[in-house]
Short mmCIF file of C-alpha atoms and ligand atoms in Angstrom, two decimals:
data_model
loop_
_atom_site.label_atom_id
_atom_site.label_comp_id
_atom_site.label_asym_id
_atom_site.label_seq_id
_atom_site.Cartn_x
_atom_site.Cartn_y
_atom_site.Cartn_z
CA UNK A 60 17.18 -27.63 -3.50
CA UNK A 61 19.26 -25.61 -1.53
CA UNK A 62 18.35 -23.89 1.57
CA UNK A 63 18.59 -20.58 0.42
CA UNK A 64 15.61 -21.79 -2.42
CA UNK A 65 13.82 -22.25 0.25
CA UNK A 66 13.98 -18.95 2.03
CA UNK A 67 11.84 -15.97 0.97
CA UNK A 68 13.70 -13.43 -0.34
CA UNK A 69 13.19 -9.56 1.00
CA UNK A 70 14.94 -6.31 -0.55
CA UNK A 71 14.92 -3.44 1.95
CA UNK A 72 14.57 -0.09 -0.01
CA UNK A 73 14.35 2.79 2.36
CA UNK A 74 15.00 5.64 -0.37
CA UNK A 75 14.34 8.81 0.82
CA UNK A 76 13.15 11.42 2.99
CA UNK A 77 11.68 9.66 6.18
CA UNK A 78 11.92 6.04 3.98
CA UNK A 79 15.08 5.16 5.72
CA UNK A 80 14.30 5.70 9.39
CA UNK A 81 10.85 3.66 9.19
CA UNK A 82 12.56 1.14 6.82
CA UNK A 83 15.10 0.31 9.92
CA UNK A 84 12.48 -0.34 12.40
CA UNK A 85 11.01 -3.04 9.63
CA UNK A 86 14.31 -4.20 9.83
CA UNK A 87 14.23 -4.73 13.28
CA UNK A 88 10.92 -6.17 13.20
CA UNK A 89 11.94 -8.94 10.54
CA UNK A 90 15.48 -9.59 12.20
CA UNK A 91 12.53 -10.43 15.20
CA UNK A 92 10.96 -12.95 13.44
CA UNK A 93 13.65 -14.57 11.68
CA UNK A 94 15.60 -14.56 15.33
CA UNK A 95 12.14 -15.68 17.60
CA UNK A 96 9.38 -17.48 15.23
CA UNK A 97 12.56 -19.13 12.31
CA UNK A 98 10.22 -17.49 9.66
CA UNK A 99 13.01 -18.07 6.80
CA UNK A 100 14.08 -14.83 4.83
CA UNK A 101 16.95 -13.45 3.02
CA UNK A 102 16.99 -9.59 3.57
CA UNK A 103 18.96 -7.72 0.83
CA UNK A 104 19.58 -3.89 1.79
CA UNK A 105 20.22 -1.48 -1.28
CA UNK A 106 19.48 2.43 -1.82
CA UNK A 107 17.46 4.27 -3.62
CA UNK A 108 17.47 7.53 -4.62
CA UNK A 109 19.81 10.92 -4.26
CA UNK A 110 22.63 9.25 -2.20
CA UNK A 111 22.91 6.36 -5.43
CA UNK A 112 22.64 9.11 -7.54
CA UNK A 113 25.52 11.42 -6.34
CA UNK A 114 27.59 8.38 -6.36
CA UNK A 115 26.66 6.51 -9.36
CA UNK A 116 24.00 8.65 -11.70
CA UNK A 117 21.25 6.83 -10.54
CA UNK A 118 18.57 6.82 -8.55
CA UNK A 119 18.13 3.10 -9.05
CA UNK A 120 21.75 1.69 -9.83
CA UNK A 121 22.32 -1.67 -10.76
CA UNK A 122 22.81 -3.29 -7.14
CA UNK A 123 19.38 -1.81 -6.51
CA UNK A 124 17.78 -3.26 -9.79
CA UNK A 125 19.39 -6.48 -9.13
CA UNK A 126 18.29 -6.70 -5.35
CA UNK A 127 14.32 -5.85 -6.47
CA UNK A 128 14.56 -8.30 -9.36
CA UNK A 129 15.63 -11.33 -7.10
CA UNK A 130 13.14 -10.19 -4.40
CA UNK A 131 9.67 -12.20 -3.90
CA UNK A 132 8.53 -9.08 -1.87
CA UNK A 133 10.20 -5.52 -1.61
CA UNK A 134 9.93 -4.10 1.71
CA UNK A 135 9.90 0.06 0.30
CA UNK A 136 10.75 3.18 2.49
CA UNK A 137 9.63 6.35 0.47
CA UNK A 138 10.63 8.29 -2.45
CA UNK A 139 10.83 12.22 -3.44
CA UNK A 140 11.09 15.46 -1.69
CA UNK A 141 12.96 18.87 -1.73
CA UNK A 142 15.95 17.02 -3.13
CA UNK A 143 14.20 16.01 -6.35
CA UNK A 144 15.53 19.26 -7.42
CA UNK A 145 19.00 18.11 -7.54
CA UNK A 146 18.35 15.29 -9.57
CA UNK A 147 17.18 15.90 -13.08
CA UNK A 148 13.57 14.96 -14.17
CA UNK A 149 14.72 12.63 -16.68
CA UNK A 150 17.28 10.51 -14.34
CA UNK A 151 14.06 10.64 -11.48
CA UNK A 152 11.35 9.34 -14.23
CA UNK A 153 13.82 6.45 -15.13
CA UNK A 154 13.99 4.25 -11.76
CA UNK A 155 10.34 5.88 -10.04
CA UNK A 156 7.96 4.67 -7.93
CA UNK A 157 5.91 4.38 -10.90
CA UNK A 158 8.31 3.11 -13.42
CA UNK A 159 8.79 -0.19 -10.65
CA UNK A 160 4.93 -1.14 -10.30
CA UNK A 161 4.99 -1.42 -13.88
CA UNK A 162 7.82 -3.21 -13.99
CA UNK A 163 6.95 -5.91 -11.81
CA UNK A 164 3.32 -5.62 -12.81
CA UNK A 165 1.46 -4.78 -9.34
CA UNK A 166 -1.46 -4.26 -10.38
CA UNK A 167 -3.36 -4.84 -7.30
CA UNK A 168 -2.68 -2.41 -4.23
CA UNK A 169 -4.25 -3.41 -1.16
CA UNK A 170 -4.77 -0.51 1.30
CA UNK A 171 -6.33 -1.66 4.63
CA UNK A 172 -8.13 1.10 6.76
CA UNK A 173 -8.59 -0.27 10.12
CA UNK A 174 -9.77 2.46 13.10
CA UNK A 175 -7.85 2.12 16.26
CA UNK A 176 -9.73 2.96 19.01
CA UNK A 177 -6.74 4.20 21.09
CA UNK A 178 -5.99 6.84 18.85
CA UNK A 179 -9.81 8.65 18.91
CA UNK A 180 -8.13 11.74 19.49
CA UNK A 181 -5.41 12.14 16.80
CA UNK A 182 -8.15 11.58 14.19
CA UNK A 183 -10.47 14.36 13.15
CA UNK A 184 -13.67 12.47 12.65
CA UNK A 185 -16.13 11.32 15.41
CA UNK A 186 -15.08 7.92 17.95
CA UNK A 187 -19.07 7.20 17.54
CA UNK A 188 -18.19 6.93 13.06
CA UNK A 189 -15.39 5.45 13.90
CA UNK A 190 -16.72 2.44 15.78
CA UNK A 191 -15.89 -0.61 13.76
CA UNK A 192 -13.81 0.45 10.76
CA UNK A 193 -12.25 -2.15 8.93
CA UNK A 194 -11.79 -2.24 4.91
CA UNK A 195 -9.31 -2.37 2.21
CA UNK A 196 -9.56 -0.13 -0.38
CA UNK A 197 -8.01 -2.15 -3.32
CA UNK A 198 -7.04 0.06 -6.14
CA UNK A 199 -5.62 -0.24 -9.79
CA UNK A 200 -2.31 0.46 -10.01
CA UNK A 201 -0.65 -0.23 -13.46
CA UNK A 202 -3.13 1.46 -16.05
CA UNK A 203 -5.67 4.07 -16.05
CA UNK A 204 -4.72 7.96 -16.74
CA UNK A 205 -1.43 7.37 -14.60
CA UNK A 206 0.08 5.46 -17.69
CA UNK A 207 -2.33 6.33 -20.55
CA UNK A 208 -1.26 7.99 -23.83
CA UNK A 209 -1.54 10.10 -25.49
CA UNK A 210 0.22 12.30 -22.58
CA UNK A 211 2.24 15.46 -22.70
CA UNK A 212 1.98 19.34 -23.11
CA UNK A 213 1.84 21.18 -26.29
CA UNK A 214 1.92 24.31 -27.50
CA UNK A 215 -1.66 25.57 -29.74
CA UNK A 216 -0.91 27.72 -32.53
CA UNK A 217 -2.36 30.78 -30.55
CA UNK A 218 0.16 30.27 -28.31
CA UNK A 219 -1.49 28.98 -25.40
CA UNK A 220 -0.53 25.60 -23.85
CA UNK A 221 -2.66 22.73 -23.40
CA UNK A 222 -1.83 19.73 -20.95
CA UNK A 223 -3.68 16.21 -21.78
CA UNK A 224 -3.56 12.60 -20.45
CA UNK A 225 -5.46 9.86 -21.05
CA UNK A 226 -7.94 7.95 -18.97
CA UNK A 227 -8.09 4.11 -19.93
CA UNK A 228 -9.06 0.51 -18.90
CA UNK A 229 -9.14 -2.68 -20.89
CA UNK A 230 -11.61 -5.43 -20.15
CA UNK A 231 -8.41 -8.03 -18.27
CA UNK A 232 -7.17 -4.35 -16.60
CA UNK A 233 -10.51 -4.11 -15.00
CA UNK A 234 -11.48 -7.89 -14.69
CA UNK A 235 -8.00 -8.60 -13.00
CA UNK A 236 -8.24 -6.23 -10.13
CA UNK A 237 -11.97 -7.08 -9.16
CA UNK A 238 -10.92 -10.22 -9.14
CA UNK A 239 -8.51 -9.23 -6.32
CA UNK A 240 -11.22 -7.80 -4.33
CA UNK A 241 -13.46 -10.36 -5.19
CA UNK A 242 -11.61 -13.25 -4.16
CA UNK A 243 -9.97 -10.41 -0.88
CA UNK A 244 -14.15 -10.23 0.02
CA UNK A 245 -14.56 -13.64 0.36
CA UNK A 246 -11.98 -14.09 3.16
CA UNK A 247 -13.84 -11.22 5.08
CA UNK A 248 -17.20 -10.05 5.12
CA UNK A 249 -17.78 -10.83 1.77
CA UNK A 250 -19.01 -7.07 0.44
CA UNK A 251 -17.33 -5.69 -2.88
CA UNK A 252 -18.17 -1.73 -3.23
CA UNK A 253 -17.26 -1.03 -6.69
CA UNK A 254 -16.41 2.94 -7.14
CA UNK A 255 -16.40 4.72 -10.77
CA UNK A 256 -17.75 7.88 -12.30
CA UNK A 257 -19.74 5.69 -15.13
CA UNK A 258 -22.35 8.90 -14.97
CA UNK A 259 -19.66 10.95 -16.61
CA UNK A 260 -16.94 8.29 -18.31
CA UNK A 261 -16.75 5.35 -20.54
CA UNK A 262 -13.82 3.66 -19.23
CA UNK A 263 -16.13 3.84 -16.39
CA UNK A 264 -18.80 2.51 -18.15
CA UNK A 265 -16.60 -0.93 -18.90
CA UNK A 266 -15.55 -0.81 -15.39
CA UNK A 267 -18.78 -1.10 -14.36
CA UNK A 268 -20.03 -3.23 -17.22
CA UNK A 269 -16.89 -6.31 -16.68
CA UNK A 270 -17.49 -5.93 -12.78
CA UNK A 271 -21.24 -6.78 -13.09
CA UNK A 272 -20.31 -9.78 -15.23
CA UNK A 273 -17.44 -11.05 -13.71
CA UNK A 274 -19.53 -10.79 -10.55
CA UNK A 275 -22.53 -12.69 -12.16
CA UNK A 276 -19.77 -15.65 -13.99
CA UNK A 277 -17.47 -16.52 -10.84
CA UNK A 278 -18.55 -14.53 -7.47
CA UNK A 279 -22.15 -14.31 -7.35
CA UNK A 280 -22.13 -15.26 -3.69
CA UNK A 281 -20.11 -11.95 -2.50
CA UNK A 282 -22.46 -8.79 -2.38
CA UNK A 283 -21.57 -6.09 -4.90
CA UNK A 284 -22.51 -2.64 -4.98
CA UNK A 285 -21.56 0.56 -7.11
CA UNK A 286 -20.78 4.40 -5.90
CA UNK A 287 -19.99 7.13 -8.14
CA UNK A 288 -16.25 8.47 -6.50
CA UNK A 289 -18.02 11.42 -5.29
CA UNK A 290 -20.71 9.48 -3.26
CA UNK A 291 -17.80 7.32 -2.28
CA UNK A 292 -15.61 10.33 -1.33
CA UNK A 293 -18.69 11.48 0.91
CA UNK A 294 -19.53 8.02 2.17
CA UNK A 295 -15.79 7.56 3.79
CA UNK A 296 -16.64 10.20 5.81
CA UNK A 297 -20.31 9.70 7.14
CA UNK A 298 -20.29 6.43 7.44
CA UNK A 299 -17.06 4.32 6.85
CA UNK A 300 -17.77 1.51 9.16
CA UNK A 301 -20.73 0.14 5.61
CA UNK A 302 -17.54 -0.69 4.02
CA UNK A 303 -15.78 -4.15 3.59
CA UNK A 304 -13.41 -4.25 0.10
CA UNK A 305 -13.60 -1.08 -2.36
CA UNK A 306 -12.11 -1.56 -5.29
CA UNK A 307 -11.44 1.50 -7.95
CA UNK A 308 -9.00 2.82 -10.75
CA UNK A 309 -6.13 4.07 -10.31
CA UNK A 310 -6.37 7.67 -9.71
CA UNK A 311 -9.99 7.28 -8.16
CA UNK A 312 -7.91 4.87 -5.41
CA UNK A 313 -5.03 7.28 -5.07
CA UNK A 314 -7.97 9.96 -4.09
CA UNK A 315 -10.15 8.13 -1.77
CA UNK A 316 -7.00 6.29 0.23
CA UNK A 317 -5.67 9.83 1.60
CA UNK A 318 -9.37 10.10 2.46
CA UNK A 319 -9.85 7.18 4.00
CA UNK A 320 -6.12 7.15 6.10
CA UNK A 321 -8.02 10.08 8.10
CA UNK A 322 -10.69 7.09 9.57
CA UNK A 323 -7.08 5.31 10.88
CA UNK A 324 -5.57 7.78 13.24
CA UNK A 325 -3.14 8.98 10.85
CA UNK A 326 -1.42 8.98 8.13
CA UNK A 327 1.56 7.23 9.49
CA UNK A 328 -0.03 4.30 10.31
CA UNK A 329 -1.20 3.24 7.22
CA UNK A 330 0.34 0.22 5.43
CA UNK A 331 0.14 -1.04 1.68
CA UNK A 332 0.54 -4.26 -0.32
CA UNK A 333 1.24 -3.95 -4.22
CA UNK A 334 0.61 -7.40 -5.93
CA UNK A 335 1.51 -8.73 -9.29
CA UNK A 336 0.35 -11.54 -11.08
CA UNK A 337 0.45 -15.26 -9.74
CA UNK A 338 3.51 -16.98 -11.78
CA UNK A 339 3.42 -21.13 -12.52
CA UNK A 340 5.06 -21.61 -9.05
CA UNK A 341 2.08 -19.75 -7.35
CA UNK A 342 4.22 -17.18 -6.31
CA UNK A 343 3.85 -13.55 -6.56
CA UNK A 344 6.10 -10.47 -6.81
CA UNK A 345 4.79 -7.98 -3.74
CA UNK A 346 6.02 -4.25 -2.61
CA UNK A 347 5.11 -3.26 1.20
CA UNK A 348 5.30 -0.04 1.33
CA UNK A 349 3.66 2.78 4.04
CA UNK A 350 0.92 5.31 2.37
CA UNK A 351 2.65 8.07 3.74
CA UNK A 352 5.66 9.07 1.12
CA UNK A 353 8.48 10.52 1.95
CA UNK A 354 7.63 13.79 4.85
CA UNK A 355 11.04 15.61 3.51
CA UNK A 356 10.33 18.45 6.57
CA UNK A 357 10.53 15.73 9.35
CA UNK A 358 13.18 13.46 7.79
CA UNK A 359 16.28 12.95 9.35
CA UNK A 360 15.02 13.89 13.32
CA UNK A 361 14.65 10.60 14.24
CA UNK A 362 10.50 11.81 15.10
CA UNK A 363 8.47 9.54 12.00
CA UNK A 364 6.01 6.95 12.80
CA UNK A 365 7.64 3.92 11.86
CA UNK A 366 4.36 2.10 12.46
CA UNK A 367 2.78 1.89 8.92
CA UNK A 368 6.15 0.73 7.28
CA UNK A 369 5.68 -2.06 10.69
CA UNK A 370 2.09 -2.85 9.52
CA UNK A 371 3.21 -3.25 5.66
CA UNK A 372 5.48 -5.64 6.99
CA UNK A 373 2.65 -7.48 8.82
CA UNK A 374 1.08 -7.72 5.31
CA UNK A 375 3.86 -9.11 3.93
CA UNK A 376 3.95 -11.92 6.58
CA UNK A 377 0.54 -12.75 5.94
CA UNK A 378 0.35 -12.14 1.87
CA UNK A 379 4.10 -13.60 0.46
CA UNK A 380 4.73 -15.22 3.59
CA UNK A 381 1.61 -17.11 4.32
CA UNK A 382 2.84 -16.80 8.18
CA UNK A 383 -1.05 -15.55 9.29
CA UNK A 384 -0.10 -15.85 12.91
CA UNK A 385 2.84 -14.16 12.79
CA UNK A 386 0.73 -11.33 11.14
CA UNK A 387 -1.68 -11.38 13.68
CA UNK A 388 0.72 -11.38 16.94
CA UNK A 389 2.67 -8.38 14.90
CA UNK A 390 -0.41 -6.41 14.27
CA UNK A 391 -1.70 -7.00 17.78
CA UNK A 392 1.64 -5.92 19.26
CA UNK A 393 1.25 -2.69 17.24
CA UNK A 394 -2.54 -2.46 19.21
CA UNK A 395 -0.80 -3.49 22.38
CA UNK A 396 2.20 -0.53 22.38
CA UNK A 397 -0.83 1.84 21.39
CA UNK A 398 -3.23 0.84 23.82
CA UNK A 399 -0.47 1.17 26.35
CA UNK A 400 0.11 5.01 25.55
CA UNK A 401 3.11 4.43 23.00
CA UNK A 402 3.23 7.35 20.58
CA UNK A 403 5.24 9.59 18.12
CA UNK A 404 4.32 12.65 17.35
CA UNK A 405 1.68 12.47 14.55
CA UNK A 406 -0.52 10.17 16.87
CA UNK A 407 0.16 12.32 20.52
CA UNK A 408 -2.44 13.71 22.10
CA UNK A 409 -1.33 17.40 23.34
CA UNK A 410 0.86 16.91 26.72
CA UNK A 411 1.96 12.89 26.11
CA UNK A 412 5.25 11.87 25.88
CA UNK A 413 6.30 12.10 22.22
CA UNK A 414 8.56 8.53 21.43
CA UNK A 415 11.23 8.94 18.13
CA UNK A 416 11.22 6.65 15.68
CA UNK A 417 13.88 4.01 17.26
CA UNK A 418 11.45 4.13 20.66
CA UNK A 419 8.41 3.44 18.94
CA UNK A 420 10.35 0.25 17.24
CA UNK A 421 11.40 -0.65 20.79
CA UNK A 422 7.34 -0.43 22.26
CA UNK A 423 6.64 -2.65 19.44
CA UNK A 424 9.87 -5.44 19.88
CA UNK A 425 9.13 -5.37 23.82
CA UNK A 426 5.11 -6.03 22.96
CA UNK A 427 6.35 -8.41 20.66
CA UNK A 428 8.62 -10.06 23.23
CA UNK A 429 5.82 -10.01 26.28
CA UNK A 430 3.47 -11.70 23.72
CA UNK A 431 5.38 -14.51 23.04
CA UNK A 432 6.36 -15.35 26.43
CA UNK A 433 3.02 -14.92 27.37
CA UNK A 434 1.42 -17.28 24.32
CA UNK A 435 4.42 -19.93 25.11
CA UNK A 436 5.78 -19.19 21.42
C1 LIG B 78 0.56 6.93 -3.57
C2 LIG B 78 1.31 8.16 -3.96
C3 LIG B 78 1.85 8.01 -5.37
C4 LIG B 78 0.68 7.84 -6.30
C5 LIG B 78 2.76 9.16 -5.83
C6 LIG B 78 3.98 9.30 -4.92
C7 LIG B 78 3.19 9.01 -7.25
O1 LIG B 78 0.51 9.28 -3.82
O2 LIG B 78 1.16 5.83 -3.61
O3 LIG B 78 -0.62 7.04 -3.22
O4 LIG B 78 0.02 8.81 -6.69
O5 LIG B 78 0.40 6.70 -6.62
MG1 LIG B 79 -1.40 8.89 -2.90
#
C-alpha cells in the first residue's frame, strides 16, 4: 500500500449560489486539521453547476463525476437558484442533487438538531422549549414519492391536466434506514420515534409493520415509538427536547427537518450526513452537505453562515473519518466562537456586529487554535 491508500479521500463541491463561499471556510477548516491534528485526507476541488455548464454543457462534467466517484465522502456546497433558468431542465435533471444520492445510494440522511443556547434570540420558539434539544432526524433518501413511478403530467381527454407521482417503500427500503436509526439510538439515548401517516397510507402501513419487527428481531433493547407526521409536525414544536432519533420517508423527512432547523437557531447552522451502504472493506460512500440550499439573494456578498457547511464537516470527521475527538473539539469551537458573541447575519441579534462569511471561518480557526493550545494537542 501506498500512502495515498491510506488517506481518506474528500471532493469539495461548492456548486452554487452561497455553496461556494461556505464550501471555502470547510476548506479552511480541513486544511486545519490536516495542518494541526495529521488527520490524513486528499481534498479534490471540482465545480458544479452553471460556471461547468457555460464552459463545458454540464452541470456535472467529467472532472466533477470523476472527483465524486473516487471520493469516500463529498464535502457539498449547494445547488439551484435564479440561474437554473439559464440552464435547460433536461441538462439540470441529468447531474442533480437528486440524480447523485441515487447514484451513490445514500440512503440514510442524518440531520442532527441540536439547540444552542447562545443563539435564544435568533430562534422563534421559547429558551424554556428549547432547553435540552438534541436529536437527529434520520430520513429516507433514495425511494419514496421523490423517485416513484409512475410520475409525470398528462393531458385528460377533457382537456384538463392531471399531475401524479407515486408514493412507495419496499420491505429492505424501509428495514435499511431503521436500521440506521436503530443502530444511531443505541450510541445515544437509545429512543427511536418512528413517523408515518399509516392512518391514511399503505406504504405507511409496511413502514410501520417492518419497523415493529425489525425492532422486535434485532433492537428490542432501544425504545420505539410511532407519530403520525402531523402529530410529529406539532410535537417539534411543543416539545422537541422528548426526542432522541426520528426516523421517516423521504418526503415526510424533507418536511419535518425545515421544521425542526427552527429549534437550532437557524437555518444556517444546520449540518447533514447522507450515507450509503457499508461495502466489503467497511467503508462507506458519505455527502456532508448544509440543510440550507443554495440562498441565490445573499450569494456572492461574502454575508452566509458558513457554520452548517463547518458542522457537516464535523460529521464527516466523526462518521468517514472515525476522528470522534476531532469532531468534538470542532463542534465545541463552533459553541466557543458563539458563546463568545461571533455572528453573521442570520444568527445577530438586532445592534451586534454582523461577521461575513471569511470572519466567521476566522472565529472558528482562532477557537480552534486557543483549544488546542489550551488541551496540549
Ligand atoms: C433538502 C432539499 C432537497 C430535497 C431539494 C433541494 C431537492 O430540500 O435536501 O432538504 O427536497 O431533498
Ligand atoms: Mg428540504
Amino acid at each position: 500500500m501506498n500512502s495515498r491508500s491510506n488517506m481518506v479521500k474528500v471532493a469539495l463541491v461548492g456548486g452554487e449560489g452561497i455553496g461556494p463561499e461556505v464550501t471555502a471556510q470547510s476548506q479552511r477548516i480541513l486544511g486545519w486539521f490536516i495542518a494541526k491534528r495529521g488527520v490524513a485526507m486528499a481534498l479534490r476541488k471540482a465545480e458544479y453547476g452553471l460556471i461547468p455548464y457555460l464552459a463545458t454543457g454540464r452541470v456535472l462534467p467529467q472532472d466533477t463525476v470523476e472527483a465524486m466517484d473516487e471520493a469516500d465522502a463529498i464535502v457539498w456546497g449547494a445547488t439551484g437558484g435564479p440561474e437554473t433558468k439559464e440552464v435547460p431542465a433536461s441538462a439540470r435533471k441529468a447531474g442533480s442533487l437528486l440524480s447523485l444520492r441515487r447514484k451513490y445510494d445514500l440512503y440514510a440522511n442524518l440531520r442532527p438538531i441540536v439547540a444552542n443556547p447562545a443563539l435564544g434570540d435568533s430562534t422563534p420558539l421559547k429558551a424554556e422549549v428549547l432547553q435540552g434539544v438534541d436529536f437527529v432526524i434520520v430520513r429516507e433518501l433514495t425511494s419514496g414519492i421523490y423517485f416513484g413511478e409512475p410520475r409525470g403530467i398528462e393531458t385528460l381527454a377533457d382537456g384538463q391536466r392531471r399531475g401524479f407521482n407515486t408514493e412507495q417503500y419496499t420491505t429492505e427500503q424501509i428495514r435499511r434506514v431503521a436500521r440506521a436509526a436503530f443502530e444511531l439510538a443505541r450510541t445515544r439515548k437509545n429512543k427511536v420515534c418512528s413517523v408515518d401517516k399509516a392512518n391514511v397510507l399503505e406504504t405507511s402501513v409496511l413502514w410501520r409493520e417492518e419497523v415493529i419487527a425489525l425492532h422486535r428481531e434485532e433492537f428490542a433493547d432501544v425504545e420505539l415509538n410511532h407519530l403520525y407526521v402531523d402529530n410529529a409536525a406539532m410535537q417539534i414544536v411543543r416539545e422537541p427536547r422528548q426526542f432522541d432519533v426520528m426516523v421517516t420517508s423521504n418526503i415526510f423527512g424533507d418536511i419535518l427537518s425545515d421544521c425542526a432547523a427552527m429549534a437550532s437557531g437557524s437555518l444556517g447552522m444546520l449540518p447533514s450526513a447522507s450515507l450509503g451502504p457499508v461495502d466489503q472493506f467497511a467503508r462507506r460512500k458519505a455527502l456532508y452537505e448544509p440543510v440550507h440550499g443554495s440562498a441565490p439573494d445573499i450569494a456572492g456578498k461574502g454575508i452566509a453562515n458558513p457554520l452548517g457547511s463547518i458542522l457537516s464537516v464535523a460529521m464527516m470527521l466523526r462518521l468517514t473519518m472515525n476522528r470522534r475527538k476531532d469532531a468534538d473539539l470542532l463542534e465545541r469551537a463552533v459553541d466557543s466562537a458563539l458563546t463568545a458573541g461571533a455572528r453573521t447575519a442570520d444568527i445577530a441579534e438586532p445592534g451586534a456586529r454582523k461577521l461575513s462569511t471569511a470572519e466567521m471561518g476566522d472565529a472558528v480557526l482562532s477557537a480552534l487554535d486557543r483549544m488546542a493550545a489550551e488541551e496540549g494537542l
